[in-house]
Coordinates of N, CA and C in Angstrom, one line a residue:
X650 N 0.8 -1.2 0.0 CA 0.0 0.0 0.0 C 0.9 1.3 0.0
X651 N 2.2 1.2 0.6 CA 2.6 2.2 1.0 C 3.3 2.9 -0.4
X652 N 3.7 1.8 -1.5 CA 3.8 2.3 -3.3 C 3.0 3.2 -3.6
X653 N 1.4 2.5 -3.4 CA 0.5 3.0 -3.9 C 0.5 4.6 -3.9
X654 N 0.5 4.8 -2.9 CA 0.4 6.0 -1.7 C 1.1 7.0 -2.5
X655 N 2.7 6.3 -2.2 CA 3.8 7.6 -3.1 C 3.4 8.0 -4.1
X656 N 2.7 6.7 -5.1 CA 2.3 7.1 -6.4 C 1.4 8.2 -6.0
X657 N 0.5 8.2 -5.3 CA -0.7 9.1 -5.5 C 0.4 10.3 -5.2
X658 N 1.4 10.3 -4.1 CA 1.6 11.6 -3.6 C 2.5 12.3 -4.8
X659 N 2.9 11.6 -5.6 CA 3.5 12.4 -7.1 C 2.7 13.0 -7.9
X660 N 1.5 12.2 -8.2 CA 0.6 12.9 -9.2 C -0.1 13.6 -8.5
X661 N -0.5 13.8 -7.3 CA -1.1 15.3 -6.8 C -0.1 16.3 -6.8
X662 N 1.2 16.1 -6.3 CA 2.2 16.7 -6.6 C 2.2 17.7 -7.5
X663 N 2.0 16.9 -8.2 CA 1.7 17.5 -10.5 C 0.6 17.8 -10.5
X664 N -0.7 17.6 -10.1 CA -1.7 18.4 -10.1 C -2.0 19.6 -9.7
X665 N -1.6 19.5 -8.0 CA -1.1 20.8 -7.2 C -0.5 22.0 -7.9
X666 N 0.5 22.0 -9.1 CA 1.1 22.4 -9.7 C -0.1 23.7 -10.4
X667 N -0.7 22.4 -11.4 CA -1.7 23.1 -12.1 C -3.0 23.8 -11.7
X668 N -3.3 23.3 -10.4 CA -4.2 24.1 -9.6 C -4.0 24.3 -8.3
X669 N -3.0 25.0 -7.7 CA -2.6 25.7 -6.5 C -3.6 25.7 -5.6
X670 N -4.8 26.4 -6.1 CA -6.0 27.0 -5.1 C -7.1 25.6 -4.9
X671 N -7.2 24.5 -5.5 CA -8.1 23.5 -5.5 C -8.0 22.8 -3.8
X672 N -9.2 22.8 -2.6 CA -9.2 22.6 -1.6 C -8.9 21.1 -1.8
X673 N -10.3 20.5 -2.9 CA -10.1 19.1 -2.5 C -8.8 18.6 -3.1
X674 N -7.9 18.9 -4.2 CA -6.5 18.3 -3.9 C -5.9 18.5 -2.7
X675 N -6.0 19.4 -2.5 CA -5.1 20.0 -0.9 C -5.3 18.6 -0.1
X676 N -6.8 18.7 0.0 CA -7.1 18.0 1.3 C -6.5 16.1 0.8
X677 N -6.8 16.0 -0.6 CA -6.3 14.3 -0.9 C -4.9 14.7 -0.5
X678 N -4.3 15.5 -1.0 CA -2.5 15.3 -0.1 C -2.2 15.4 1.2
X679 N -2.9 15.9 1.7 CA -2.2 15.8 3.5 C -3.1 14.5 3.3
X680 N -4.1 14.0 3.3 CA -4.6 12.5 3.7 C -3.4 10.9 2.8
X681 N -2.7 11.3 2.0 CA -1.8 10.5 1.1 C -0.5 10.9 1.9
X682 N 0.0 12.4 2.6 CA 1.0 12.8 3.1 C 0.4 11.8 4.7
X683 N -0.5 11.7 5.3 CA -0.4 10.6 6.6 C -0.3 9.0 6.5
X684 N -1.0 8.9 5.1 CA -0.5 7.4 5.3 C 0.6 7.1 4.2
X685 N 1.6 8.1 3.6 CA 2.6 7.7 3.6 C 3.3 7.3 4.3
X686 N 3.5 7.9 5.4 CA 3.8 6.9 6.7 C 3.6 7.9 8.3
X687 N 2.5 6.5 8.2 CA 1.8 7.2 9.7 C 2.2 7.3 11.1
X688 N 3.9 6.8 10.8 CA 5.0 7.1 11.8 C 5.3 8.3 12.3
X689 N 5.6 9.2 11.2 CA 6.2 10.3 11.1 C 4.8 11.0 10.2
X690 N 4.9 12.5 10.9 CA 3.9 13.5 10.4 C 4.6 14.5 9.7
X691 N 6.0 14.4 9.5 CA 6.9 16.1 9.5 C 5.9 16.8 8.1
X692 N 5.8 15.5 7.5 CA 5.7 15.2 6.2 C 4.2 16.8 6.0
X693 N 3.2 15.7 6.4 CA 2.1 16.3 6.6 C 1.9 17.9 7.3
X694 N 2.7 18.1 8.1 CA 2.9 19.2 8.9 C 3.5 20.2 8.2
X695 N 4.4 19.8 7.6 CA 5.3 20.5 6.5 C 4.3 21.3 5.6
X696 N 3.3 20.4 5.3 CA 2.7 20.8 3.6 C 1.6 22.1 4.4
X697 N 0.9 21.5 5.6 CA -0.2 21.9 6.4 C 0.3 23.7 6.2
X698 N 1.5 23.7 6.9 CA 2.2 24.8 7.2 C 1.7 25.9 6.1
X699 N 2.8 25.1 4.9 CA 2.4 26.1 3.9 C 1.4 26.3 3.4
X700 N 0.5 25.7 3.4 CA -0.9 26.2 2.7 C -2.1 26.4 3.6
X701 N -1.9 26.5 4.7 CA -2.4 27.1 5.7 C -3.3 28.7 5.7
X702 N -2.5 29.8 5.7 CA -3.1 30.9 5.1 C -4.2 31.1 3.9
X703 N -3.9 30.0 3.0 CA -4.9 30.1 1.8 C -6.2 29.2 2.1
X704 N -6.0 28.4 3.0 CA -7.2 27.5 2.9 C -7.6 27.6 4.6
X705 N -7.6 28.3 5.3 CA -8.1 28.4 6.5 C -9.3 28.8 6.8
X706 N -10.0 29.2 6.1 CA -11.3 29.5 5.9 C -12.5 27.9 5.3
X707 N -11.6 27.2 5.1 CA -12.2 25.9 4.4 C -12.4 24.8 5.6
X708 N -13.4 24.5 6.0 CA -14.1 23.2 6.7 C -12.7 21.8 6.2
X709 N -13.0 21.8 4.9 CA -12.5 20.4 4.5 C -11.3 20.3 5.2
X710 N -10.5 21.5 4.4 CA -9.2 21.7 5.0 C -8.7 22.1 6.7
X711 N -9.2 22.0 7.5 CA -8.9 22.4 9.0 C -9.8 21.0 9.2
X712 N -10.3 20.2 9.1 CA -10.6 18.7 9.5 C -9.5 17.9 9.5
X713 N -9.0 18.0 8.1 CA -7.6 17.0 7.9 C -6.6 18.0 8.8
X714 N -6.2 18.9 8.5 CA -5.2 19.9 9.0 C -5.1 19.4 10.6
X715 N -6.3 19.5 11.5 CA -6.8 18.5 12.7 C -6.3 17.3 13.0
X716 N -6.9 16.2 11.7 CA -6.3 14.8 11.6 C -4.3 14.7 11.7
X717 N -4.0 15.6 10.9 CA -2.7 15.7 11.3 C -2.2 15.5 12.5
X718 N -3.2 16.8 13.3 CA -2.4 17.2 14.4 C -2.8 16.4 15.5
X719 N -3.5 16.0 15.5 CA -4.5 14.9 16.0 C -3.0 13.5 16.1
X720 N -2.8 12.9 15.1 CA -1.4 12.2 14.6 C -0.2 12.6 15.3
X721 N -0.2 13.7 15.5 CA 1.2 14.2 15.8 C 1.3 14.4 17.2
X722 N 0.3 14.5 18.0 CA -0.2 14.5 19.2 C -0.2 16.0 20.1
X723 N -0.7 16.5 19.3 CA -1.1 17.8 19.0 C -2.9 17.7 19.6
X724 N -3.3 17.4 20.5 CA -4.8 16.9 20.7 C -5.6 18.2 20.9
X725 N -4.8 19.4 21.6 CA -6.1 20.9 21.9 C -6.2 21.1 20.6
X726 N -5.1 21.6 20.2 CA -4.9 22.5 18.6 C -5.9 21.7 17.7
X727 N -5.5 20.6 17.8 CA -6.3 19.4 16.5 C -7.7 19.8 17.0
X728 N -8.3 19.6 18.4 CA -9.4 20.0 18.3 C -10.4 20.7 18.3
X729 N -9.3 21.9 18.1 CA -10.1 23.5 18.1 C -10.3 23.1 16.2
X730 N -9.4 22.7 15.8 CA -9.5 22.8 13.9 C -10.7 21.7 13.7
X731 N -10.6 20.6 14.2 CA -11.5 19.7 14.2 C -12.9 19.9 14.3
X732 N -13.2 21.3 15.5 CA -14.5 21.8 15.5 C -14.6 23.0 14.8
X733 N -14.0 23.6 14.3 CA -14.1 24.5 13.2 C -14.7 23.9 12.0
X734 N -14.2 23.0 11.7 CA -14.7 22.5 10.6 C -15.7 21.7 10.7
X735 N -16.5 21.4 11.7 CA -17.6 20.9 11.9 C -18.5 21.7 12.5

């Protein structure tokens, strides 16, 4: 599974490219960026970071953004984003 995964996280990669502002890629990458490996979050946190300012106003995105932090063991933070978006 964890091939699969990379593969997806290349071709959003390349999609992200072509549409910067699209929430729902955003949100398929940080969910491809945790289970690429659900060991380590730097990954996820990393991406969260930067695209943070542009999508903070978006439900979808501050749920996963949450699930991250949620992962990382980050549990107030996650849950203030987690109810934002709900």
């Amino acid at each position: 599974m964890k091939g699969t995964y990379r593969e997806a996280k290349s071709y959003l990669g390349q999609m992200l490219k072509q549409v910067p502002n699209s929430v729902k890629h955003t949100c398929r990458m940080i969910e491809v960026l945790i289970y690429v490996n659900l060991n380590d979050m730097s990954d996820a946190i990393r991406f969260c970071t930067s695209v943070q300012n542009e999508f903070v106003s978006s439900g979808d995105f501050m749920f996963w953004r949450g699930r991250v932090l949620l992962y990382s063991q980050q549990d107030a933070t996650a849950k203030k984003n987690i109810q934002f978006a709900l």
